[in-house]
mmCIF file of C-alpha atoms and ligand atoms in Angstrom:
data_model
loop_
_atom_site.group_PDB
_atom_site.id
_atom_site.type_symbol
_atom_site.label_atom_id
_atom_site.label_comp_id
_atom_site.label_asym_id
_atom_site.label_seq_id
_atom_site.Cartn_x
_atom_site.Cartn_y
_atom_site.Cartn_z
ATOM 1 C CA MET A 1 163.252 170.805 -20.208
ATOM 2 C CA ILE A 2 163.351 173.731 -17.782
ATOM 3 C CA GLU A 3 162.849 177.013 -19.505
ATOM 4 C CA PHE A 4 160.693 180.063 -19.262
ATOM 5 C CA LEU A 5 157.874 179.947 -21.783
ATOM 6 C CA ARG A 6 155.603 182.834 -22.572
ATOM 7 C CA GLU A 7 151.827 182.559 -22.768
ATOM 8 C CA PRO A 8 150.874 182.364 -25.548
ATOM 9 C CA LEU A 9 153.985 181.047 -27.305
ATOM 10 C CA ARG A 10 155.521 183.536 -29.739
ATOM 11 C CA VAL A 11 156.052 181.926 -33.136
ATOM 12 C CA ALA A 12 157.698 183.318 -36.282
ATOM 13 C CA VAL A 13 156.659 182.027 -39.716
ATOM 14 C CA VAL A 14 159.413 181.857 -42.344
ATOM 15 C CA GLY A 15 158.273 181.411 -45.968
ATOM 16 C CA LEU A 16 155.051 182.979 -47.254
ATOM 17 C CA GLY A 17 154.663 181.301 -50.646
ATOM 18 C CA TYR A 18 151.838 178.874 -51.427
ATOM 19 C CA TRP A 19 151.724 177.109 -48.036
ATOM 20 C CA GLY A 20 153.189 179.539 -45.445
ATOM 21 C CA PRO A 21 150.083 181.793 -45.276
ATOM 22 C CA ASN A 22 148.118 178.722 -44.066
ATOM 23 C CA LEU A 23 150.555 178.401 -41.150
ATOM 24 C CA VAL A 24 150.103 182.102 -40.328
ATOM 25 C CA ARG A 25 146.289 181.824 -40.439
ATOM 26 C CA ASN A 26 146.167 178.686 -38.308
ATOM 27 C CA LEU A 27 148.722 179.908 -35.765
ATOM 28 C CA HIS A 28 146.516 182.975 -35.276
ATOM 29 C CA GLU A 29 143.702 180.629 -34.333
ATOM 30 C CA VAL A 30 145.707 178.311 -32.048
ATOM 31 C CA GLU A 31 144.969 179.357 -28.468
ATOM 32 C CA ASP A 32 148.511 178.904 -27.188
ATOM 33 C CA ALA A 33 150.238 180.712 -30.079
ATOM 34 C CA GLU A 34 150.809 184.234 -31.259
ATOM 35 C CA VAL A 35 152.458 185.099 -34.583
ATOM 36 C CA ALA A 36 155.407 187.305 -33.639
ATOM 37 C CA TRP A 37 157.090 187.722 -37.042
ATOM 38 C CA ILE A 38 156.555 186.880 -40.675
ATOM 39 C CA CYS A 39 159.693 186.485 -42.778
ATOM 40 C CA ASP A 40 160.224 186.035 -46.518
ATOM 41 C CA LEU A 41 162.915 187.057 -49.000
ATOM 42 C CA ASP A 42 160.105 188.312 -51.235
ATOM 43 C CA THR A 43 158.931 191.770 -50.133
ATOM 44 C CA ASP A 44 155.692 191.446 -52.140
ATOM 45 C CA ALA A 45 154.713 188.315 -50.190
ATOM 46 C CA LEU A 46 155.534 190.123 -46.934
ATOM 47 C CA GLU A 47 153.377 193.068 -47.993
ATOM 48 C CA VAL A 48 150.370 190.931 -49.008
ATOM 49 C CA ILE A 49 150.317 188.787 -45.840
ATOM 50 C CA GLY A 50 151.475 191.655 -43.602
ATOM 51 C CA ARG A 51 148.453 193.741 -44.623
ATOM 52 C CA ARG A 52 146.180 191.026 -43.216
ATOM 53 C CA TYR A 53 148.044 190.980 -39.886
ATOM 54 C CA PRO A 54 149.172 194.565 -39.257
ATOM 55 C CA ALA A 55 150.376 193.910 -35.686
ATOM 56 C CA VAL A 56 152.872 191.253 -36.828
ATOM 57 C CA LYS A 57 156.493 192.321 -37.446
ATOM 58 C CA ARG A 58 157.852 191.761 -40.966
ATOM 59 C CA THR A 59 161.357 191.074 -42.209
ATOM 60 C CA THR A 60 163.300 189.659 -45.154
ATOM 61 C CA ARG A 61 166.149 188.587 -42.827
ATOM 62 C CA ILE A 62 165.809 185.483 -40.643
ATOM 63 C CA GLU A 63 168.579 186.971 -38.461
ATOM 64 C CA ASP A 64 166.031 189.537 -37.186
ATOM 65 C CA VAL A 65 163.749 186.701 -36.057
ATOM 66 C CA LEU A 66 166.522 184.645 -34.505
ATOM 67 C CA GLY A 67 167.955 187.654 -32.670
ATOM 68 C CA ASP A 68 164.611 188.380 -30.975
ATOM 69 C CA ASP A 69 164.737 186.813 -27.506
ATOM 70 C CA SER A 70 160.959 187.018 -27.215
ATOM 71 C CA VAL A 71 160.511 184.447 -30.021
ATOM 72 C CA ASP A 72 159.958 180.902 -28.692
ATOM 73 C CA ALA A 73 159.586 179.000 -31.958
ATOM 74 C CA VAL A 74 160.006 179.200 -35.714
ATOM 75 C CA ALA A 75 157.711 177.598 -38.321
ATOM 76 C CA ILE A 76 159.455 177.072 -41.665
ATOM 77 C CA ALA A 77 157.575 176.787 -44.993
ATOM 78 C CA THR A 78 160.347 177.392 -47.519
ATOM 79 C CA PRO A 79 161.623 175.182 -50.388
ATOM 80 C CA VAL A 80 162.877 171.734 -49.309
ATOM 81 C CA THR A 81 166.574 172.421 -49.931
ATOM 82 C CA THR A 82 166.470 175.378 -47.488
ATOM 83 C CA HIS A 83 164.893 173.381 -44.611
ATOM 84 C CA SER A 84 168.164 172.163 -43.120
ATOM 85 C CA PRO A 85 170.108 175.481 -43.128
ATOM 86 C CA LEU A 86 167.136 177.465 -41.791
ATOM 87 C CA ALA A 87 166.160 174.876 -39.148
ATOM 88 C CA THR A 88 169.814 174.540 -38.054
ATOM 89 C CA ALA A 89 170.112 178.320 -37.608
ATOM 90 C CA ALA A 90 166.853 178.426 -35.620
ATOM 91 C CA LEU A 91 167.876 175.545 -33.318
ATOM 92 C CA GLU A 92 171.329 177.118 -32.824
ATOM 93 C CA ALA A 93 169.524 180.297 -31.741
ATOM 94 C CA GLY A 94 167.571 178.287 -29.131
ATOM 95 C CA LYS A 95 164.195 178.259 -30.945
ATOM 96 C CA HIS A 96 161.825 175.288 -31.158
ATOM 97 C CA VAL A 97 161.298 174.385 -34.819
ATOM 98 C CA PHE A 98 158.333 173.293 -36.902
ATOM 99 C CA VAL A 99 159.511 172.567 -40.444
ATOM 100 C CA GLU A 100 157.259 171.680 -43.340
ATOM 101 C CA LYS A 101 157.521 168.232 -44.882
ATOM 102 C CA PRO A 102 159.902 166.716 -45.780
ATOM 103 C CA LEU A 103 162.048 167.324 -42.677
ATOM 104 C CA ALA A 104 165.168 167.812 -44.821
ATOM 105 C CA ALA A 105 166.603 167.119 -48.264
ATOM 106 C CA SER A 106 168.664 164.099 -47.121
ATOM 107 C CA SER A 107 168.824 161.642 -44.226
ATOM 108 C CA GLN A 108 172.223 163.071 -43.215
ATOM 109 C CA GLU A 109 170.672 166.522 -42.856
ATOM 110 C CA ALA A 110 167.649 165.112 -41.007
ATOM 111 C CA THR A 111 169.864 163.149 -38.597
ATOM 112 C CA ALA A 112 172.024 166.217 -37.905
ATOM 113 C CA LEU A 113 168.896 168.270 -37.141
ATOM 114 C CA ILE A 114 167.587 165.603 -34.744
ATOM 115 C CA GLU A 115 170.931 165.466 -32.945
ATOM 116 C CA LEU A 116 171.096 169.250 -32.660
ATOM 117 C CA ALA A 117 167.527 169.485 -31.306
ATOM 118 C CA ASP A 118 168.266 166.732 -28.746
ATOM 119 C CA GLN A 119 171.482 168.430 -27.685
ATOM 120 C CA LYS A 120 169.688 171.754 -27.208
ATOM 121 C CA GLY A 121 166.588 170.212 -25.562
ATOM 122 C CA LEU A 122 164.337 171.740 -28.221
ATOM 123 C CA ILE A 123 161.323 170.379 -30.138
ATOM 124 C CA LEU A 124 161.906 169.622 -33.822
ATOM 125 C CA MET A 125 158.699 168.733 -35.636
ATOM 126 C CA PRO A 126 158.182 167.950 -39.343
ATOM 127 C CA GLY A 127 154.846 169.047 -40.805
ATOM 128 C CA HIS A 128 153.247 165.728 -41.731
ATOM 129 C CA THR A 129 149.789 167.291 -41.771
ATOM 130 C CA PHE A 130 147.842 164.150 -42.658
ATOM 131 C CA LEU A 131 148.730 162.530 -39.316
ATOM 132 C CA TYR A 132 146.265 165.065 -37.879
ATOM 133 C CA SER A 133 143.479 164.432 -40.390
ATOM 134 C CA PRO A 134 140.341 163.073 -38.648
ATOM 135 C CA ALA A 135 139.733 160.708 -41.600
ATOM 136 C CA VAL A 136 143.305 159.337 -41.493
ATOM 137 C CA ASN A 137 142.946 158.818 -37.743
ATOM 138 C CA MET A 138 139.616 157.049 -38.175
ATOM 139 C CA VAL A 139 141.253 154.573 -40.584
ATOM 140 C CA ALA A 140 144.234 154.194 -38.195
ATOM 141 C CA GLU A 141 141.810 153.244 -35.431
ATOM 142 C CA MET A 142 140.069 150.666 -37.691
ATOM 143 C CA ILE A 143 143.424 149.093 -38.590
ATOM 144 C CA ARG A 144 144.676 149.038 -34.984
ATOM 145 C CA SER A 145 141.447 147.628 -33.542
ATOM 146 C CA GLY A 146 141.540 144.732 -36.027
ATOM 147 C CA GLU A 147 138.214 145.766 -37.603
ATOM 148 C CA LEU A 148 139.707 145.421 -41.097
ATOM 149 C CA GLY A 149 141.454 142.135 -40.281
ATOM 150 C CA GLU A 150 144.890 141.453 -41.734
ATOM 151 C CA ILE A 151 145.935 144.295 -44.053
ATOM 152 C CA TYR A 152 146.613 142.701 -47.443
ATOM 153 C CA PHE A 153 147.456 145.817 -49.446
ATOM 154 C CA ILE A 154 147.019 149.589 -49.730
ATOM 155 C CA SER A 155 146.775 151.430 -53.019
ATOM 156 C CA THR A 156 146.825 155.205 -53.302
ATOM 157 C CA SER A 157 146.528 157.955 -55.946
ATOM 158 C CA ARG A 158 147.577 161.530 -55.222
ATOM 159 C CA VAL A 159 147.528 163.340 -58.561
ATOM 160 C CA ASN A 160 146.486 166.731 -59.912
ATOM 161 C CA LEU A 161 147.727 169.458 -62.262
ATOM 162 C CA GLY A 162 150.718 171.168 -60.525
ATOM 163 C CA LEU A 163 152.299 172.626 -58.589
ATOM 164 C CA HIS A 164 155.737 171.816 -60.083
ATOM 165 C CA GLN A 165 158.429 172.484 -57.454
ATOM 166 C CA LYS A 166 161.671 174.089 -58.569
ATOM 167 C CA ASP A 167 164.103 172.263 -56.299
ATOM 168 C CA VAL A 168 162.743 168.702 -55.870
ATOM 169 C CA SER A 169 160.958 165.836 -57.665
ATOM 170 C CA VAL A 170 157.349 164.776 -57.139
ATOM 171 C CA ALA A 171 158.624 162.014 -54.816
ATOM 172 C CA TRP A 172 160.070 164.623 -52.426
ATOM 173 C CA ASP A 173 157.019 166.887 -52.745
ATOM 174 C CA LEU A 174 153.957 164.588 -52.639
ATOM 175 C CA GLY A 175 155.638 161.360 -51.471
ATOM 176 C CA PRO A 176 155.917 162.536 -47.822
ATOM 177 C CA HIS A 177 152.108 162.623 -47.522
ATOM 178 C CA ASP A 178 151.503 158.992 -48.475
ATOM 179 C CA PHE A 179 154.702 157.714 -46.879
ATOM 180 C CA SER A 180 153.884 159.344 -43.538
ATOM 181 C CA ILE A 181 150.290 158.037 -43.677
ATOM 182 C CA LEU A 182 151.426 154.467 -44.489
ATOM 183 C CA ARG A 183 154.071 154.600 -41.747
ATOM 184 C CA TYR A 184 151.442 155.861 -39.282
ATOM 185 C CA TRP A 185 148.753 153.343 -40.238
ATOM 186 C CA LEU A 186 150.987 150.278 -40.364
ATOM 187 C CA GLU A 187 153.300 151.460 -37.540
ATOM 188 C CA GLU A 188 156.148 150.185 -39.661
ATOM 189 C CA THR A 189 158.638 151.521 -42.208
ATOM 190 C CA PRO A 190 158.722 149.524 -45.457
ATOM 191 C CA SER A 191 161.715 147.247 -45.861
ATOM 192 C CA HIS A 192 161.981 147.768 -49.647
ATOM 193 C CA VAL A 193 160.699 150.096 -52.356
ATOM 194 C CA SER A 194 160.828 150.008 -56.132
ATOM 195 C CA ALA A 195 159.878 152.901 -58.361
ATOM 196 C CA LEU A 196 159.227 153.994 -61.911
ATOM 197 C CA ALA A 197 159.173 157.691 -62.785
ATOM 198 C CA ARG A 198 159.359 160.078 -65.700
ATOM 199 C CA SER A 199 160.388 163.739 -66.065
ATOM 200 C CA CYS A 200 157.706 164.844 -68.517
ATOM 201 C CA VAL A 201 157.956 168.636 -68.343
ATOM 202 C CA ILE A 202 161.259 169.674 -66.723
ATOM 203 C CA ALA A 203 164.422 167.665 -67.464
ATOM 204 C CA ASP A 204 165.681 165.549 -64.527
ATOM 205 C CA THR A 205 162.705 166.488 -62.353
ATOM 206 C CA PRO A 206 160.304 163.521 -62.231
ATOM 207 C CA ASP A 207 156.718 164.777 -62.183
ATOM 208 C CA VAL A 208 155.060 161.362 -62.157
ATOM 209 C CA ALA A 209 156.064 158.324 -60.076
ATOM 210 C CA PHE A 210 154.650 154.852 -59.444
ATOM 211 C CA ILE A 211 156.095 153.445 -56.237
ATOM 212 C CA ASN A 212 155.764 149.952 -54.749
ATOM 213 C CA LEU A 213 156.433 149.380 -51.057
ATOM 214 C CA GLU A 214 156.927 146.116 -49.170
ATOM 215 C CA PHE A 215 156.426 145.841 -45.417
ATOM 216 C CA ALA A 216 158.178 143.068 -43.500
ATOM 217 C CA SER A 217 154.979 142.128 -41.621
ATOM 218 C CA GLY A 218 153.181 141.360 -44.896
ATOM 219 C CA PRO A 219 151.300 144.319 -46.416
ATOM 220 C CA VAL A 220 152.293 145.701 -49.817
ATOM 221 C CA ALA A 221 151.417 149.177 -51.071
ATOM 222 C CA HIS A 222 151.320 151.083 -54.321
ATOM 223 C CA VAL A 223 151.625 154.875 -54.394
ATOM 224 C CA GLU A 224 150.875 156.850 -57.551
ATOM 225 C CA ILE A 225 151.869 160.522 -57.405
ATOM 226 C CA ALA A 226 151.867 163.159 -60.152
ATOM 227 C CA TRP A 227 151.861 166.880 -60.823
ATOM 228 C CA LEU A 228 150.264 166.074 -64.186
ATOM 229 C CA ALA A 229 146.648 164.919 -64.202
ATOM 230 C CA PRO A 230 143.404 166.369 -65.536
ATOM 231 C CA THR A 231 141.518 165.879 -62.262
ATOM 232 C CA LYS A 232 142.482 165.953 -58.612
ATOM 233 C CA LEU A 233 142.546 162.509 -56.966
ATOM 234 C CA ARG A 234 143.288 161.860 -53.296
ATOM 235 C CA ARG A 235 142.084 158.293 -53.082
ATOM 236 C CA THR A 236 143.357 155.390 -51.013
ATOM 237 C CA THR A 237 142.018 151.826 -50.886
ATOM 238 C CA ILE A 238 142.847 149.701 -47.862
ATOM 239 C CA CYS A 239 142.141 146.050 -48.460
ATOM 240 C CA GLY A 240 141.857 143.944 -45.319
ATOM 241 C CA SER A 241 140.903 140.294 -44.794
ATOM 242 C CA ARG A 242 137.677 141.314 -42.976
ATOM 243 C CA LYS A 243 136.717 144.683 -44.466
ATOM 244 C CA MET A 244 137.885 147.185 -47.054
ATOM 245 C CA VAL A 245 138.016 150.975 -46.831
ATOM 246 C CA VAL A 246 138.129 153.740 -49.405
ATOM 247 C CA TYR A 247 139.572 156.975 -47.994
ATOM 248 C CA ASP A 248 138.962 159.882 -50.374
ATOM 249 C CA ASP A 249 140.208 163.231 -49.114
ATOM 250 C CA THR A 250 138.286 165.155 -51.807
ATOM 251 C CA SER A 251 134.910 163.582 -50.989
ATOM 252 C CA ASN A 252 132.254 164.737 -48.541
ATOM 253 C CA GLU A 253 132.174 161.075 -47.500
ATOM 254 C CA PRO A 254 135.941 160.764 -46.916
ATOM 255 C CA VAL A 255 135.794 157.300 -45.305
ATOM 256 C CA ARG A 256 133.673 154.464 -46.726
ATOM 257 C CA VAL A 257 133.846 151.055 -45.090
ATOM 258 C CA PHE A 258 132.913 148.046 -47.198
ATOM 259 C CA ASP A 259 131.919 144.870 -45.390
ATOM 260 C CA SER A 260 133.264 142.935 -48.346
ATOM 261 C CA GLY A 261 135.786 140.192 -48.782
ATOM 262 C CA VAL A 262 136.490 136.698 -49.934
ATOM 263 C CA ALA A 263 136.838 133.481 -47.981
ATOM 264 C CA ILE A 264 138.189 130.029 -48.712
ATOM 265 C CA PRO A 265 135.789 127.772 -46.749
ATOM 266 C CA ASN A 266 138.137 124.796 -46.649
ATOM 267 C CA PRO A 267 141.728 125.694 -47.575
ATOM 268 C CA GLU A 268 142.983 122.091 -47.119
ATOM 269 C CA THR A 269 141.059 120.909 -50.166
ATOM 270 C CA PHE A 270 143.155 123.188 -52.388
ATOM 271 C CA GLY A 271 142.169 122.728 -56.003
ATOM 272 C CA GLU A 272 138.613 121.722 -55.182
ATOM 273 C CA TYR A 273 137.582 124.715 -53.104
ATOM 274 C CA LYS A 274 134.998 127.321 -54.034
ATOM 275 C CA LEU A 275 135.722 130.891 -53.017
ATOM 276 C CA THR A 276 132.920 132.696 -51.222
ATOM 277 C CA TYR A 277 132.648 136.377 -52.053
ATOM 278 C CA ARG A 278 130.937 138.628 -49.536
ATOM 279 C CA THR A 279 129.541 142.026 -50.522
ATOM 280 C CA GLY A 280 127.826 143.380 -47.432
ATOM 281 C CA ASP A 281 126.924 146.813 -46.129
ATOM 282 C CA ILE A 282 128.744 150.003 -47.055
ATOM 283 C CA LEU A 283 129.109 152.406 -44.150
ATOM 284 C CA SER A 284 130.021 156.075 -44.385
ATOM 285 C CA PRO A 285 130.823 157.171 -40.810
ATOM 286 C CA ARG A 286 130.637 160.826 -39.801
ATOM 287 C CA VAL A 287 134.130 162.325 -39.801
ATOM 288 C CA ALA A 288 134.931 165.305 -37.549
ATOM 289 C CA ALA A 289 135.417 168.576 -39.415
ATOM 290 C CA ALA A 290 138.633 169.728 -37.672
ATOM 291 C CA GLU A 291 141.285 171.377 -39.874
ATOM 292 C CA PRO A 292 144.369 169.100 -39.715
ATOM 293 C CA LEU A 293 146.819 172.027 -39.775
ATOM 294 C CA HIS A 294 145.153 173.589 -36.734
ATOM 295 C CA VAL A 295 145.364 170.300 -34.794
ATOM 296 C CA GLU A 296 148.966 169.861 -35.941
ATOM 297 C CA LEU A 297 150.095 173.304 -34.777
ATOM 298 C CA THR A 298 148.265 172.814 -31.473
ATOM 299 C CA ASP A 299 150.275 169.596 -31.031
ATOM 300 C CA PHE A 300 153.487 171.570 -31.768
ATOM 301 C CA CYS A 301 152.650 174.037 -28.971
ATOM 302 C CA SER A 302 151.720 171.208 -26.552
ATOM 303 C CA SER A 303 155.020 169.510 -27.314
ATOM 304 C CA ILE A 304 156.957 172.684 -26.564
ATOM 305 C CA ARG A 305 155.165 172.928 -23.190
ATOM 306 C CA SER A 306 155.504 169.242 -22.242
ATOM 307 C CA GLY A 307 158.814 168.326 -23.894
ATOM 308 C CA VAL A 308 157.088 165.179 -25.232
ATOM 309 C CA ALA A 309 157.574 164.426 -28.953
ATOM 310 C CA PRO A 310 154.597 165.373 -31.152
ATOM 311 C CA ARG A 311 152.630 162.720 -33.096
ATOM 312 C CA SER A 312 154.445 163.927 -36.238
ATOM 313 C CA SER A 313 157.791 163.252 -34.602
ATOM 314 C CA ALA A 314 161.242 164.019 -35.942
ATOM 315 C CA SER A 315 161.922 160.266 -36.086
ATOM 316 C CA ILE A 316 158.931 159.764 -38.412
ATOM 317 C CA GLY A 317 160.320 162.701 -40.430
ATOM 318 C CA LEU A 318 163.669 160.917 -40.750
ATOM 319 C CA GLU A 319 162.004 157.611 -41.731
ATOM 320 C CA VAL A 320 160.012 159.408 -44.446
ATOM 321 C CA VAL A 321 163.215 160.980 -45.813
ATOM 322 C CA ARG A 322 164.828 157.512 -45.866
ATOM 323 C CA MET A 323 161.836 156.168 -47.814
ATOM 324 C CA ILE A 324 162.201 158.928 -50.428
ATOM 325 C CA GLU A 325 165.942 158.296 -50.676
ATOM 326 C CA ALA A 326 165.143 154.622 -51.311
ATOM 327 C CA VAL A 327 162.813 155.727 -54.143
ATOM 328 C CA ASP A 328 165.708 157.728 -55.656
ATOM 329 C CA ALA A 329 168.046 154.735 -55.206
ATOM 330 C CA SER A 330 165.564 152.485 -57.020
ATOM 331 C CA LEU A 331 165.154 155.004 -59.847
ATOM 332 C CA ALA A 332 168.941 155.299 -60.201
ATOM 333 C CA ARG A 333 169.060 151.506 -60.740
ATOM 334 C CA GLY A 334 166.304 151.336 -63.340
ATOM 335 C CA GLY A 335 163.527 150.492 -60.879
ATOM 336 C CA ALA A 336 165.363 147.759 -58.944
ATOM 337 C CA ARG A 337 164.223 146.938 -55.388
ATOM 338 C CA ALA A 338 165.957 149.279 -52.943
ATOM 339 C CA ASN A 339 166.402 148.615 -49.272
ATOM 340 C CA VAL A 340 165.092 151.239 -46.800
ATOM 341 C CA PRO A 341 167.878 151.604 -44.200
ATOM 342 C CA ASP A 342 167.007 151.032 -40.547
ATOM 343 C CA ALA A 343 163.413 150.072 -41.436
ATOM 344 C CA GLY A 344 161.305 149.648 -38.338
ATOM 345 C CA ARG A 345 163.974 150.999 -36.017
ATOM 346 C CA ALA A 346 162.317 153.258 -33.450
ATOM 347 C CA LEU A 347 164.149 156.464 -32.543
ATOM 348 C CA ALA A 348 163.770 158.290 -29.254
ATOM 349 C CA ASN A 349 162.276 161.555 -30.561
HETATM 350 N N1 NAD B 1 151.826 170.156 -45.355
HETATM 351 C C1 NAD B 1 151.324 170.358 -46.543
HETATM 352 O O1 NAD B 1 150.237 169.882 -46.871
HETATM 353 C C2 NAD B 1 152.088 171.191 -47.538
HETATM 354 C C3 NAD B 1 151.446 171.673 -48.685
HETATM 355 C C4 NAD B 1 152.200 172.438 -49.573
HETATM 356 C C5 NAD B 1 153.544 172.691 -49.335
HETATM 357 N N2 NAD B 1 154.125 172.194 -48.209
HETATM 358 C C6 NAD B 1 155.556 172.429 -47.928
HETATM 359 O O2 NAD B 1 155.759 173.808 -47.642
HETATM 360 C C7 NAD B 1 157.058 174.195 -48.071
HETATM 361 C C8 NAD B 1 156.928 175.411 -48.990
HETATM 362 O O3 NAD B 1 156.214 175.024 -50.150
HETATM 363 P P1 NAD B 1 155.468 176.127 -51.050
HETATM 364 O O4 NAD B 1 154.718 175.362 -52.087
HETATM 365 O O5 NAD B 1 154.769 177.111 -50.180
HETATM 366 O O6 NAD B 1 156.744 176.838 -51.743
HETATM 367 P P2 NAD B 1 156.783 178.283 -52.429
HETATM 368 O O7 NAD B 1 157.936 178.241 -53.369
HETATM 369 O O8 NAD B 1 155.429 178.669 -52.933
HETATM 370 O O9 NAD B 1 157.118 179.282 -51.226
HETATM 371 C C9 NAD B 1 158.364 179.304 -50.588
HETATM 372 C C10 NAD B 1 158.578 180.703 -50.004
HETATM 373 O O10 NAD B 1 159.771 180.676 -49.220
HETATM 374 C C11 NAD B 1 160.482 181.887 -49.450
HETATM 375 N N3 NAD B 1 161.895 181.677 -49.094
HETATM 376 C C12 NAD B 1 162.808 180.913 -49.746
HETATM 377 N N4 NAD B 1 163.991 180.948 -49.093
HETATM 378 C C13 NAD B 1 163.815 181.748 -48.003
HETATM 379 C C14 NAD B 1 164.668 182.172 -46.949
HETATM 380 N N5 NAD B 1 165.939 181.780 -46.889
HETATM 381 N N6 NAD B 1 164.158 183.011 -46.007
HETATM 382 C C15 NAD B 1 162.876 183.416 -46.067
HETATM 383 N N7 NAD B 1 162.015 183.050 -47.054
HETATM 384 C C16 NAD B 1 162.482 182.216 -48.007
HETATM 385 C C17 NAD B 1 160.248 182.193 -50.919
HETATM 386 O O11 NAD B 1 160.469 183.551 -51.197
HETATM 387 C C18 NAD B 1 158.784 181.776 -51.074
HETATM 388 O O12 NAD B 1 157.896 182.863 -50.830
HETATM 389 C C19 NAD B 1 157.677 172.966 -48.754
HETATM 390 O O13 NAD B 1 158.461 172.298 -47.815
HETATM 391 C C20 NAD B 1 156.469 172.113 -49.103
HETATM 392 O O14 NAD B 1 156.787 170.732 -49.140
HETATM 393 C C21 NAD B 1 153.420 171.463 -47.299
#
């Protein structure tokens, strides 16, 4: 990619609702970035955030951002159904794009975005923030090094009260977090999913879902997600043949490693064997305090400079969208097992 890039990179943030202000704050702190514009249809949101950053230009029209030749990149934090049209317009205008998770509202849209970014030689990055969490990376390292042994299963709960999204189900809103983490840890897309969900508050908008995932190499996973729960849980158990880990994103000990397990001393004598249970030490390693969003946006800027795909790559974004579509396909067939298309296929970007 041969192009002139300013120092620091000039980035516009589109969408200043619940999440967008976090992008603005973190981009201000990323060394290689400068917030050039903030953009939202809502003038009140523009006023509130604009007051904090008086030097940053404000607009309700994305056309103003896209028509500014001094803008290198656009970061999009708008509702899911607007991701594809806004990201397409930004790529067409020659801007690198960071778009909040999920990458798009369908795999067709996600594929079209990837093709457009490739054609234009631009970076397209979905915001799978947890891939930049120090705790998630610590667990990834334990899995990859073999410390946990064979991964038998992973079970995860991501529930709290709200926030109900207007345009998508809980699977499209919270699902991308666990799906991207599982994909990253196991370095594999599940082959099949099956799901059970209920729309408790708003008709036809599931706000609770229980999702089972099967991976061709062996592991199975269960993901529980809900916008309805009395307490906030962000808890994942990874059960390996050697060790087990509890990753709790709400705890001040986010990673706890249990030297626990079970062994069959002599599997040949099936029927006569005695299982040996092992409950050894529990270790709570120190986890770095870095803010994942800061690391993520730094990776976006590095990618723009190097032309190398970020860790949260567009291909992972597409795989996550395919996983959510498989959840919808399972729900449409009363919870039947649904195939995840192209599972495990690695894409270039
Ligand atoms: N990475 C994370 O951990 C994380 C956390 C929360 C939300 N998100 C993602 O961030 C995105 C936004 O979620 P939210 O909860 O902030 O939504 P929100 O509804 O609170 O905010 C969306 C904002 O976008 C604005 N908007 C809508 N269409 C626009 C357009 N065409 N041009 C300019 N502005 C427009 C709205 O006025 C609103 O202010 C979603 O994709 C969501 O999945 C990511």
